[in-house]
Amino acid sequence: MCGIVGYFGKRKAAEILVDGLRRLEYRGYDSAGIACLYNGGIEVIKNPGKIRDLRSKVFANPSATITESTLGIGHTRWATHGPPNELNAHPHVDVTGHFALVHNGIIENYKDIRKVLSQKGIECVTDTDSEVLVQLISYLYKDNLEDAVSEALQQVKGTYGIVVITDYEPAKMVVARCGSPIVIGIGRNETLVASDASAIIPHTRDAVYLEDFDMAVITDQGMEMCNVNRSPINREVTAMDWDEGSAEKGDFDHFMLKEMFEQPQAIRNAIRGRLDLEMGTAVLSGLDFSERDAAQINRLLVVGCGTSMHAGMVGEYAVEEMAGVNAEVEQAAEFRYRNPIITPNDLVVAISQSGETADTLAAVREAKQKGALVAGLCNVVGSTIARETGRGVYLHAGPEIGVASTKAFTCQVSVMLMIALKIARTRRMPGHDGSEFARWIQRLPELVEEVLEQNDAIKAVAQKYAQCEHAFFIGRGYLYPAALEGALKLKEISYVHAEGYHAAELKHGPIALLQENTPVVALLNNIPGKEKTLGNAEECKARNAPVIAVVSAGDEGVADGFDDIIVVPDCPPAIATVPTVVALQLLAYHIAAARGCEIDQPRNLAKSVTVE
Ligand code: AGP
């Protein structure tokens, strides 16, 4: 949620920090700041609002010492404790003014620590939970920053990714992690720290990913690693595989638009080398289970949140339909707390674009604890879920910067379909059916291209409905998750109140809300259930609601009598979700654009939700 950047090297830190924060804007934030060491002191500049405002403030006075420093820390804050104002923005500085800290996570016992500090005469001045950490570190400091940080962290309950500096030791930066991601980039004569790789990609490809309870002490002599109890540890340097260009918008107006148009290539990357057309199966080496292991899976449990959960629903349907194996999808937070029944032959698949979602991570830990086979479907390489599951399939979608997930979804579905195929082929699915299905998966990129070619037509439909305040999406079978995802996309970027329903459910209450300015997007693709959804769409029309019919190519007549039509390629049911959702992504995008919304960073949303 919050973003962190740190720099220590020979170059001027302020520029690198502000640029890094700009690259983290997509995570969602409401204030930002930097702190740098210079001339024996700490200088801090913070600002509520945008990074561009922070930039002007930092560089307003070119002779300001902050721009000369070669060591500093920066932060984008997504408010949890206290409003998004300058006081609550990070970096936080202790009462003596000698220590500065940035923090991502939540200090659960901050009130207790604050009380103890107050008894010692140290009064916190902000509303945040984070400030207690810097005050505590300062209070515990004797002559060594890492000792004070270690001691402080042992008193903390909650989650943190932190970077701390002090002017007592001007050639040192201490970094620690528990539950909030931290990556350290090793450059030539410089070290960078960030909450995610996109902030430091322009500077280095060599990275060390911290694990929970790791600490790193970065000095002009290099980097030493230990755990928070100060026992030495070793972490491998790995190569970050994202290129710099993928974190830039290029000629597109928004990252979301760029990422929607990247989907054909993203899906190609997700399926490359993973389909065996001859045997009619999928080769998913990261799952690390043989055909024999796959044959023993009793049940598939998919956990995730938001869009990732919707992708999981498609997997659930495909595994039950094709493999005849019991499958369930569950909201990760619910799974985590309701003490689910898990048996050793259950495969739990955790889906997460970021690989950092707190509830999904907790579900992974719970499933492992209960002895299930756990696999991760993540996009971010080296993310916590990817590492903790130890087995899984990377999406290879490339960085997804737009807060609204698009290419990650279509890649997640593509991978889930391959998992379903792999399991199905160990059961009753014959080879020729497997090969045919594999060929359909292989065609997904071109099906998506066909939808993207209709961008202008979909934009025209969007403009007609841009001023609506409510919308409904209905579908059945594989189009039910598509309806949920279409509604989620619309509400998150356009702020139109949108609901996705199973088409049959509308009559059980929501139909009461229909009126002439409340459009219903009816998913009427040519798959089983079409006739029933058609009936439901007619019911909506009879209540004066305008109906936007999504239909399969060659079946346009289904839209007769409805208000608008969006045509998607004709394909089998399990394949249909992907092109349909791409059409709904475009619809949401153009409605949001027509309403003048901030599409890439919608209000109140964060890209990676690392708190419960
Ligand atoms: C999707 O557009 C969302 N912004 C959100 O629902 C997201 O899918 C969810 O928070 C899960 O994130 P993850 O895939 O990184 O775990």
XYZ file of C-alpha atoms and ligand atoms in Angstrom:
628
model
C 0.000 0.000 0.000
C 2.516 2.636 1.101
C 5.573 2.898 -1.131
C 9.176 3.070 0.015
C 12.355 4.164 -1.719
C 15.859 4.540 -0.305
C 19.154 5.514 -1.915
C 22.770 5.485 -0.791
C 25.522 6.013 -3.331
C 27.513 8.620 -5.175
C 24.681 10.290 -7.081
C 22.273 12.904 -5.822
C 19.621 11.080 -3.849
C 16.679 13.502 -4.074
C 16.171 13.100 -7.824
C 16.357 9.295 -7.576
C 13.969 9.233 -4.621
C 11.349 11.473 -6.226
C 11.539 9.557 -9.496
C 11.246 6.267 -7.583
C 8.178 7.595 -5.762
C 6.660 8.566 -9.114
C 7.118 4.987 -10.246
C 5.291 3.843 -7.120
C 2.333 6.190 -7.635
C 0.310 3.320 -9.052
C 0.204 1.650 -5.653
C -2.226 4.355 -4.537
C -1.238 7.115 -2.093
C -2.386 10.384 -0.659
C 0.805 12.101 0.525
C 4.532 11.750 0.031
C 7.866 12.908 1.321
C 11.618 12.477 1.371
C 14.340 12.874 4.005
C 18.037 13.226 3.188
C 21.219 13.440 5.203
C 23.397 16.409 4.424
C 25.943 18.564 6.235
C 25.519 16.702 9.505
C 21.749 17.018 9.629
C 18.492 15.584 8.300
C 16.339 17.588 5.949
C 12.730 16.553 5.340
C 10.215 17.691 2.737
C 6.664 16.304 2.794
C 3.472 17.073 1.025
C -0.143 15.935 0.955
C -1.189 15.260 -2.639
C 0.726 14.329 -5.730
C 4.371 13.503 -6.391
C 4.518 16.353 -8.899
C 3.764 18.751 -6.018
C 6.442 17.134 -3.888
C 8.866 17.465 -6.791
C 8.177 21.205 -7.099
C 8.653 21.637 -3.366
C 11.956 19.706 -3.338
C 13.433 21.380 -6.372
C 11.853 24.815 -5.893
C 15.086 26.157 -4.489
C 17.968 24.749 -6.510
C 20.464 25.720 -3.827
C 18.591 23.740 -1.164
C 20.913 21.296 0.556
C 18.422 18.438 0.270
C 19.145 18.187 -3.440
C 22.880 17.710 -2.767
C 22.601 14.669 -0.490
C 23.709 11.212 -1.612
C 21.732 9.307 1.044
C 18.019 9.535 1.606
C 14.655 7.852 2.028
C 11.250 8.502 0.454
C 7.677 7.378 0.981
C 4.205 7.463 -0.521
C 1.554 7.144 2.184
C -1.823 5.435 1.889
C -3.516 6.691 5.020
C -4.551 4.171 7.660
C -4.062 6.034 10.964
C -4.884 9.726 10.672
C -5.823 11.940 7.739
C -3.569 12.452 4.728
C -1.934 15.726 5.750
C 1.655 16.952 5.869
C 2.097 16.081 9.535
C 1.110 12.448 9.069
C 3.114 12.020 5.875
C 6.392 10.084 6.071
C 9.354 10.257 6.619
C 8.804 10.635 10.356
C 11.480 12.272 12.440
C 12.012 11.697 16.182
C 11.826 14.450 18.805
C 15.596 15.016 18.735
C 15.610 15.476 14.971
C 18.459 12.991 14.554
C 16.513 10.007 13.148
C 14.170 9.605 10.184
C 12.106 6.592 9.181
C 9.733 5.412 6.450
C 7.348 2.563 7.178
C 4.919 0.398 5.234
C 2.647 -1.827 7.312
C 0.757 -1.467 10.566
C 2.173 -1.312 14.092
C -0.665 -2.963 15.996
C 0.610 -2.138 19.502
C 1.420 1.472 18.688
C -0.842 2.804 21.432
C 1.015 0.800 24.089
C 4.382 1.954 22.749
C 3.166 5.524 22.601
C 2.101 5.316 26.268
C 5.501 3.960 27.313
C 7.259 6.693 25.330
C 5.037 9.316 26.928
C 5.993 8.056 30.406
C 9.590 8.696 29.387
C 8.715 12.226 28.316
C 8.612 11.542 24.582
C 5.372 12.790 23.035
C 4.347 11.658 19.574
C 3.012 14.446 17.430
C 1.326 12.644 14.531
C -1.782 10.448 14.379
C 0.174 7.612 12.799
C 1.161 4.240 14.144
C 4.515 4.571 12.351
C 5.875 7.487 14.346
C 6.284 5.399 17.513
C 8.948 3.364 15.732
C 11.257 6.274 15.032
C 10.750 7.634 18.549
C 11.503 4.220 20.036
C 14.609 3.714 17.893
C 15.884 7.129 18.924
C 15.171 6.402 22.587
C 17.008 3.048 22.430
C 19.967 4.354 20.427
C 23.375 4.171 22.103
C 26.026 4.206 19.396
C 24.838 1.856 16.698
C 21.729 2.220 14.552
C 21.185 -1.458 13.767
C 21.243 -2.360 17.461
C 18.589 0.239 18.218
C 16.441 -0.865 15.278
C 16.751 -4.505 16.289
C 15.803 -3.740 19.892
C 12.847 -1.623 18.803
C 11.526 -4.213 16.364
C 11.500 -6.829 19.077
C 8.912 -4.725 20.894
C 6.685 -4.305 17.884
C 3.564 -6.301 16.999
C 2.312 -5.979 13.442
C 3.816 -5.640 10.010
C 6.584 -3.472 8.706
C 8.908 -2.694 5.887
C 11.158 0.117 7.169
C 14.181 2.163 6.237
C 15.879 4.214 8.958
C 18.663 6.792 8.834
C 20.418 8.905 11.460
C 22.796 11.820 11.193
C 24.870 10.237 13.973
C 25.973 7.669 11.385
C 25.728 9.491 8.063
C 27.037 6.604 5.954
C 24.449 4.046 7.004
C 20.900 3.007 6.215
C 19.097 0.206 8.090
C 16.317 -1.737 6.409
C 14.007 -4.385 7.894
C 10.975 -6.345 6.889
C 8.120 -8.265 8.468
C 5.032 -8.764 6.302
C 5.615 -5.787 3.976
C 7.801 -6.319 0.927
C 11.293 -4.867 0.610
C 13.662 -5.301 -2.298
C 17.250 -4.076 -2.215
C 18.849 -3.194 -5.547
C 22.599 -3.584 -5.810
C 24.087 -1.110 -8.257
C 27.606 -0.025 -9.075
C 28.777 1.986 -6.067
C 25.207 2.446 -4.928
C 22.415 0.624 -3.133
C 18.712 1.226 -3.589
C 15.813 0.093 -1.457
C 12.166 -0.121 -2.464
C 8.857 -1.629 -1.577
C 8.641 -2.926 -5.132
C 10.997 -3.429 -7.997
C 9.401 -0.905 -10.357
C 10.915 1.966 -8.317
C 14.491 0.842 -8.879
C 14.403 -0.941 -12.260
C 16.074 1.976 -14.103
C 19.127 1.700 -11.854
C 19.897 -1.981 -11.452
C 18.709 -5.513 -12.193
C 20.454 -7.205 -9.270
C 18.175 -7.535 -6.326
C 17.953 -9.084 -2.888
C 14.426 -9.755 -1.633
C 14.186 -9.553 2.144
C 12.210 -12.192 3.992
C 10.255 -11.693 7.183
C 12.455 -10.683 10.140
C 15.407 -9.870 7.865
C 17.468 -6.759 8.450
C 20.031 -5.226 6.104
C 22.658 -2.728 7.143
C 23.795 -0.695 4.149
C 27.029 1.295 4.529
C 29.719 2.693 2.269
C 31.499 -0.629 2.787
C 28.625 -2.686 1.316
C 25.680 -4.522 2.804
C 25.450 -6.870 5.778
C 22.427 -9.022 6.422
C 21.138 -10.385 9.692
C 17.789 -11.157 11.247
C 16.118 -8.834 13.708
C 17.831 -10.718 16.525
C 21.151 -9.820 14.870
C 22.187 -13.342 13.832
C 23.923 -13.194 10.426
C 22.037 -14.550 7.403
C 22.642 -14.899 3.682
C 20.222 -13.970 0.924
C 20.810 -14.620 -2.748
C 21.147 -11.840 -5.302
C 18.599 -12.496 -8.058
C 18.012 -10.827 -11.410
C 14.855 -8.730 -11.859
C 13.355 -9.661 -15.213
C 11.169 -6.604 -15.942
C 12.437 -4.025 -18.356
C 12.252 -0.327 -17.720
C 9.941 0.408 -20.666
C 7.228 -1.831 -19.265
C 6.855 0.537 -16.336
C 6.277 3.549 -18.632
C 3.021 4.617 -20.328
C 4.487 5.234 -23.786
C 1.941 6.759 -26.166
C -1.073 5.560 -24.218
C -3.152 7.975 -22.148
C -3.204 5.610 -19.213
C -1.361 2.558 -17.971
C -4.696 0.748 -17.874
C -5.236 1.302 -21.597
C -1.673 0.241 -22.380
C -2.063 -2.874 -20.266
C -5.353 -3.810 -21.916
C -3.644 -3.591 -25.300
C -0.716 -5.631 -24.010
C -3.015 -8.551 -23.259
C -2.421 -10.581 -26.420
C 1.324 -10.518 -25.785
C 0.912 -11.039 -22.047
C -1.198 -14.163 -22.646
C 1.351 -15.422 -25.194
C 3.999 -15.054 -22.519
C 1.818 -16.800 -19.953
C 1.203 -19.843 -22.139
C 4.529 -19.998 -23.992
C 6.098 -23.458 -23.700
C 3.338 -24.614 -21.383
C 1.036 -26.430 -23.830
C 1.709 -29.900 -25.199
C -0.614 -30.064 -28.212
C 0.302 -33.617 -29.041
C -0.479 -35.062 -25.622
C -3.292 -32.558 -25.194
C -2.071 -31.336 -21.830
C -0.242 -28.534 -20.083
C 3.361 -28.576 -18.957
C 3.559 -26.551 -15.768
C 6.932 -27.375 -14.333
C 6.654 -24.759 -11.579
C 3.783 -26.700 -10.054
C 6.291 -29.441 -9.487
C 3.843 -32.284 -9.598
C 3.803 -35.253 -11.891
C 0.801 -36.702 -13.691
C 0.610 -39.179 -10.834
C 0.477 -36.345 -8.285
C -2.166 -34.590 -10.386
C -4.190 -37.796 -10.532
C -4.301 -37.881 -6.754
C -5.745 -34.422 -6.284
C -9.099 -34.797 -4.584
C -10.196 -31.249 -4.553
C -9.044 -27.875 -5.817
C -9.418 -24.887 -3.515
C -8.707 -21.499 -5.021
C -8.126 -18.478 -2.788
C -7.724 -14.845 -3.779
C -9.293 -11.400 -3.552
C -11.028 -9.082 -6.004
C -10.134 -9.675 -9.619
C -7.865 -12.595 -8.721
C -10.793 -14.316 -7.028
C -12.885 -13.835 -10.181
C -10.138 -15.535 -12.207
C -10.243 -18.339 -9.655
C -13.955 -18.850 -10.321
C -13.204 -19.626 -13.955
C -10.660 -22.184 -12.741
C -13.228 -23.669 -10.391
C -15.747 -24.155 -13.197
C -13.156 -25.555 -15.613
C -11.731 -28.059 -13.141
C -15.174 -29.366 -12.205
C -16.392 -29.498 -15.787
C -13.308 -30.876 -17.501
C -11.612 -32.897 -14.784
C -14.645 -33.943 -12.758
C -12.736 -32.892 -9.649
C -14.463 -31.062 -6.853
C -13.389 -27.409 -6.905
C -14.198 -24.370 -4.809
C -13.119 -20.767 -4.848
C -13.093 -18.715 -1.711
C -12.412 -15.133 -0.719
C -9.015 -15.423 0.958
C -9.962 -13.606 4.170
C -12.955 -15.873 4.655
C -10.860 -18.961 4.051
C -8.322 -17.793 6.549
C -10.657 -17.171 9.457
C -13.385 -19.767 9.127
C -11.176 -22.773 9.861
C -11.816 -24.605 6.580
C -11.639 -28.375 6.289
C -8.536 -29.330 4.343
C -7.291 -32.809 3.566
C -3.812 -33.852 2.370
C -4.984 -34.433 -1.197
C -6.378 -30.933 -1.561
C -4.555 -28.600 -3.904
C -4.844 -25.000 -2.732
C -4.069 -22.456 -5.438
C -3.473 -18.894 -4.231
C -3.969 -16.321 -6.983
C -2.407 -12.905 -6.585
C -1.046 -10.481 -9.144
C 1.117 -8.691 -6.576
C 1.922 -11.765 -4.521
C 1.653 -9.521 -1.453
C -2.074 -9.363 -0.649
C -2.296 -9.788 3.121
C -5.408 -11.976 3.179
C -4.214 -14.243 0.376
C -0.842 -14.639 2.061
C -2.527 -15.532 5.339
C -4.681 -18.096 3.517
C -1.517 -19.637 2.049
C -0.003 -19.948 5.515
C -3.192 -21.478 6.903
C -3.434 -24.001 4.053
C 0.228 -24.982 4.516
C -0.315 -25.336 8.231
C -3.191 -27.712 7.544
C -1.005 -29.880 5.320
C -2.435 -29.054 1.876
C -0.401 -28.934 -1.295
C -0.192 -25.156 -1.915
C 0.685 -23.455 -5.197
C 0.890 -19.761 -6.080
C -0.230 -18.020 -9.258
C 1.619 -14.718 -9.043
C 2.778 -12.075 -11.441
C 5.454 -10.414 -9.344
C 8.547 -12.569 -9.348
C 10.064 -13.051 -5.912
C 6.894 -11.788 -4.186
C 6.054 -13.170 -0.770
C 3.296 -15.533 -1.926
C 5.489 -16.837 -4.744
C 8.288 -17.518 -2.301
C 6.181 -18.959 0.494
C 4.242 -21.326 -1.719
C 7.513 -22.540 -3.223
C 5.616 -24.031 -6.164
C 3.343 -22.422 -8.706
C 3.105 -20.714 -12.035
C 4.312 -17.219 -12.784
C 1.958 -15.228 -15.029
C 4.731 -13.423 -16.958
C 2.261 -10.601 -17.672
C 4.916 -7.929 -17.051
C 4.435 -5.079 -14.560
C 0.800 -4.129 -14.052
C 0.817 -0.493 -13.027
C -2.862 0.488 -13.420
C -4.627 -0.117 -10.117
C -7.436 -1.806 -12.025
C -6.180 -5.249 -12.866
C -6.550 -6.170 -16.542
C -3.748 -8.176 -18.112
C -3.122 -10.022 -14.867
C -6.742 -11.266 -14.964
C -6.588 -12.628 -18.494
C -3.242 -14.302 -17.741
C -4.599 -15.734 -14.489
C -7.540 -17.247 -16.355
C -5.224 -18.613 -19.059
C -3.082 -20.304 -16.414
C -6.096 -21.646 -14.511
C -7.369 -23.178 -17.749
C -3.990 -24.881 -18.207
C -4.122 -26.236 -14.654
C -7.641 -27.554 -15.346
C -6.394 -29.200 -18.537
C -3.469 -30.826 -16.762
C -5.702 -32.282 -14.064
C -8.408 -33.266 -16.578
C -5.950 -35.270 -18.667
C -5.092 -37.414 -15.654
C -8.832 -38.295 -15.472
C -11.388 -39.074 -18.146
C -10.522 -36.399 -20.677
C -9.344 -38.098 -23.891
C -6.220 -36.890 -25.701
C -8.061 -35.460 -28.716
C -10.322 -33.366 -26.470
C -7.274 -32.211 -24.546
C -5.515 -31.222 -27.774
C -8.557 -29.326 -28.969
C -8.829 -27.441 -25.708
C -5.083 -26.699 -25.736
C -5.514 -25.253 -29.232
C -8.284 -22.978 -27.940
C -6.029 -21.763 -25.132
C -3.386 -21.090 -27.748
C -5.902 -18.986 -29.687
C -6.700 -16.744 -26.707
C -4.286 -13.965 -27.808
C -5.946 -13.660 -31.217
C -9.437 -13.717 -29.672
C -8.364 -10.832 -27.452
C -6.943 -9.009 -30.472
C -10.346 -9.311 -32.169
C -11.972 -7.600 -29.197
C -9.336 -4.871 -29.037
C -10.016 -4.094 -32.694
C -13.483 -3.012 -31.610
C -12.157 -0.375 -29.258
C -13.889 2.432 -31.179
C -17.243 0.674 -31.302
C -17.109 -0.060 -27.576
C -16.070 3.533 -26.901
C -19.188 4.729 -28.744
C -21.393 2.543 -26.533
C -19.531 3.770 -23.430
C -20.126 7.396 -24.305
C -23.874 6.819 -24.422
C -23.888 5.578 -20.834
C -21.112 7.688 -19.334
C -23.473 9.754 -17.190
C -25.314 6.848 -15.569
C -24.890 6.466 -11.837
C -25.828 2.785 -11.569
C -25.256 -0.261 -13.765
C -25.805 -3.997 -13.610
C -23.918 -6.841 -15.251
C -25.547 -10.255 -15.617
C -24.258 -13.604 -16.816
C -24.358 -17.344 -16.219
C -21.829 -20.153 -16.092
C -18.406 -18.975 -17.240
C -19.926 -15.568 -17.854
C -20.950 -15.132 -14.221
C -17.368 -14.358 -13.122
C -17.151 -12.141 -16.225
C -20.203 -10.188 -14.983
C -18.617 -9.778 -11.540
C -15.338 -8.643 -13.066
C -17.042 -6.234 -15.498
C -18.887 -4.586 -12.605
C -15.737 -4.402 -10.489
C -13.811 -2.724 -13.309
C -16.547 -0.167 -13.856
C -17.006 0.753 -10.209
C -13.329 1.030 -9.369
C -12.294 3.383 -12.147
C -15.465 5.331 -12.994
C -17.139 5.454 -9.542
C -20.388 4.361 -11.177
C -22.206 2.109 -8.740
C -22.065 -1.210 -10.566
C -23.170 -4.675 -9.481
C -22.460 -8.012 -11.072
C -25.096 -10.683 -10.588
C -25.839 -14.165 -11.714
C -28.550 -13.547 -14.294
C -30.998 -15.688 -12.330
C -30.429 -13.719 -9.145
C -31.654 -10.408 -10.476
C -35.283 -11.308 -9.882
C -34.569 -12.106 -6.265
C -34.217 -8.465 -5.306
C -31.917 -6.305 -7.425
C -34.477 -5.961 -10.223
C -36.274 -3.512 -7.922
C -33.514 -1.016 -8.669
C -33.911 -1.038 -12.433
C -35.140 2.093 -14.122
C -34.663 3.847 -17.407
C -31.229 5.300 -16.664
C -29.796 2.112 -15.160
C -28.187 0.060 -17.928
C -27.896 -3.707 -17.727
C -24.967 -5.334 -19.501
C -26.283 -8.789 -20.420
C -23.679 -11.398 -21.351
C -25.515 -13.291 -24.081
C -22.593 -15.137 -25.676
C -23.434 -18.308 -27.493
C -22.792 -20.729 -24.619
C -25.154 -22.893 -22.543
C -27.489 -20.691 -20.543
C -27.783 -18.060 -23.279
C -31.521 -18.555 -23.732
C -32.156 -18.174 -20.007
C -30.037 -15.010 -19.759
C -31.876 -13.720 -22.802
C -35.122 -14.116 -20.878
C -33.599 -12.235 -17.947
C -32.441 -9.446 -20.256
C -36.003 -9.187 -21.620
C -37.256 -8.836 -18.046
C -34.874 -5.905 -17.579
C -36.018 -4.317 -20.810
C -39.624 -4.675 -19.687
C -38.696 -2.528 -16.665
C -37.371 0.187 -18.997
C -33.726 -0.509 -18.236
C -31.519 -0.075 -21.310
C -29.797 -3.349 -22.196
C -26.296 -3.584 -23.646
C -26.119 -7.052 -25.177
C -22.748 -8.770 -25.408
C -23.127 -11.429 -28.096
C -21.005 -13.897 -30.043
C -19.961 -13.057 -33.600
C -22.420 -14.645 -36.017
C -25.182 -14.508 -33.425
C -25.889 -10.780 -33.571
C -29.629 -11.376 -33.985
C -29.798 -12.103 -30.246
C -29.394 -8.389 -29.625
C -32.551 -7.501 -31.573
C -34.760 -5.284 -29.486
C -31.995 -4.332 -27.099
C -30.355 -0.928 -26.970
C -26.737 -1.607 -27.788
C -24.570 -4.444 -28.896
C -20.967 -5.497 -28.284
C -19.748 -8.411 -30.381
C -17.099 -10.813 -29.094
C -15.611 -13.863 -30.849
C -17.579 -17.101 -30.797
C -15.703 -19.669 -28.696
C -16.286 -22.510 -26.225
C -17.695 -21.642 -22.796
C -14.463 -22.023 -20.778
C -12.642 -19.795 -23.261
C -15.402 -17.164 -23.485
C -14.629 -15.399 -20.192
C -11.369 -13.900 -21.478
C -12.577 -12.061 -24.623
C -15.771 -11.041 -22.841
C -13.921 -9.492 -19.927
C -11.607 -7.638 -22.313
C -14.699 -6.047 -23.894
C -15.975 -5.091 -20.430
C -12.576 -3.645 -19.489
C -12.775 -1.373 -22.548
C -16.339 -0.403 -21.703
C -15.329 0.530 -18.136
C -12.254 2.389 -19.343
C -14.141 4.555 -21.822
C -16.926 5.334 -19.357
C -14.304 6.402 -16.803
C -12.432 8.449 -19.420
C -15.650 10.204 -20.488
C -16.320 11.038 -16.833
C -12.827 12.514 -16.509
C -11.750 10.073 -13.800
C -8.178 9.478 -12.698
C -8.103 6.047 -14.226
C -4.733 4.722 -13.131
C -5.018 5.778 -9.524
C -8.661 5.664 -8.491
C -9.550 7.309 -5.216
C -9.198 5.194 -2.064
C -7.652 2.235 -3.887
C -4.210 0.715 -3.536
C -2.573 -1.617 -6.007
C -1.367 -4.064 -3.480
C -3.440 -4.502 -0.354
C -0.977 -5.469 2.339
C -3.293 -4.861 5.287
C -6.324 -6.915 6.305
C -8.635 -5.280 -9.279
O -8.850 -4.409 -10.301
C -8.336 -4.762 -7.975
N -7.744 -3.530 -7.919
C -8.261 -5.714 -6.817
O -9.513 -6.303 -6.709
C -7.175 -6.807 -6.834
O -7.453 -7.747 -7.814
C -7.101 -7.451 -5.440
O -6.748 -6.479 -4.499
C -6.146 -8.611 -5.375
O -4.839 -8.218 -5.646
P -3.728 -9.284 -5.967
O -4.079 -9.971 -7.227
O -2.462 -8.497 -6.082
O -3.687 -10.231 -4.810
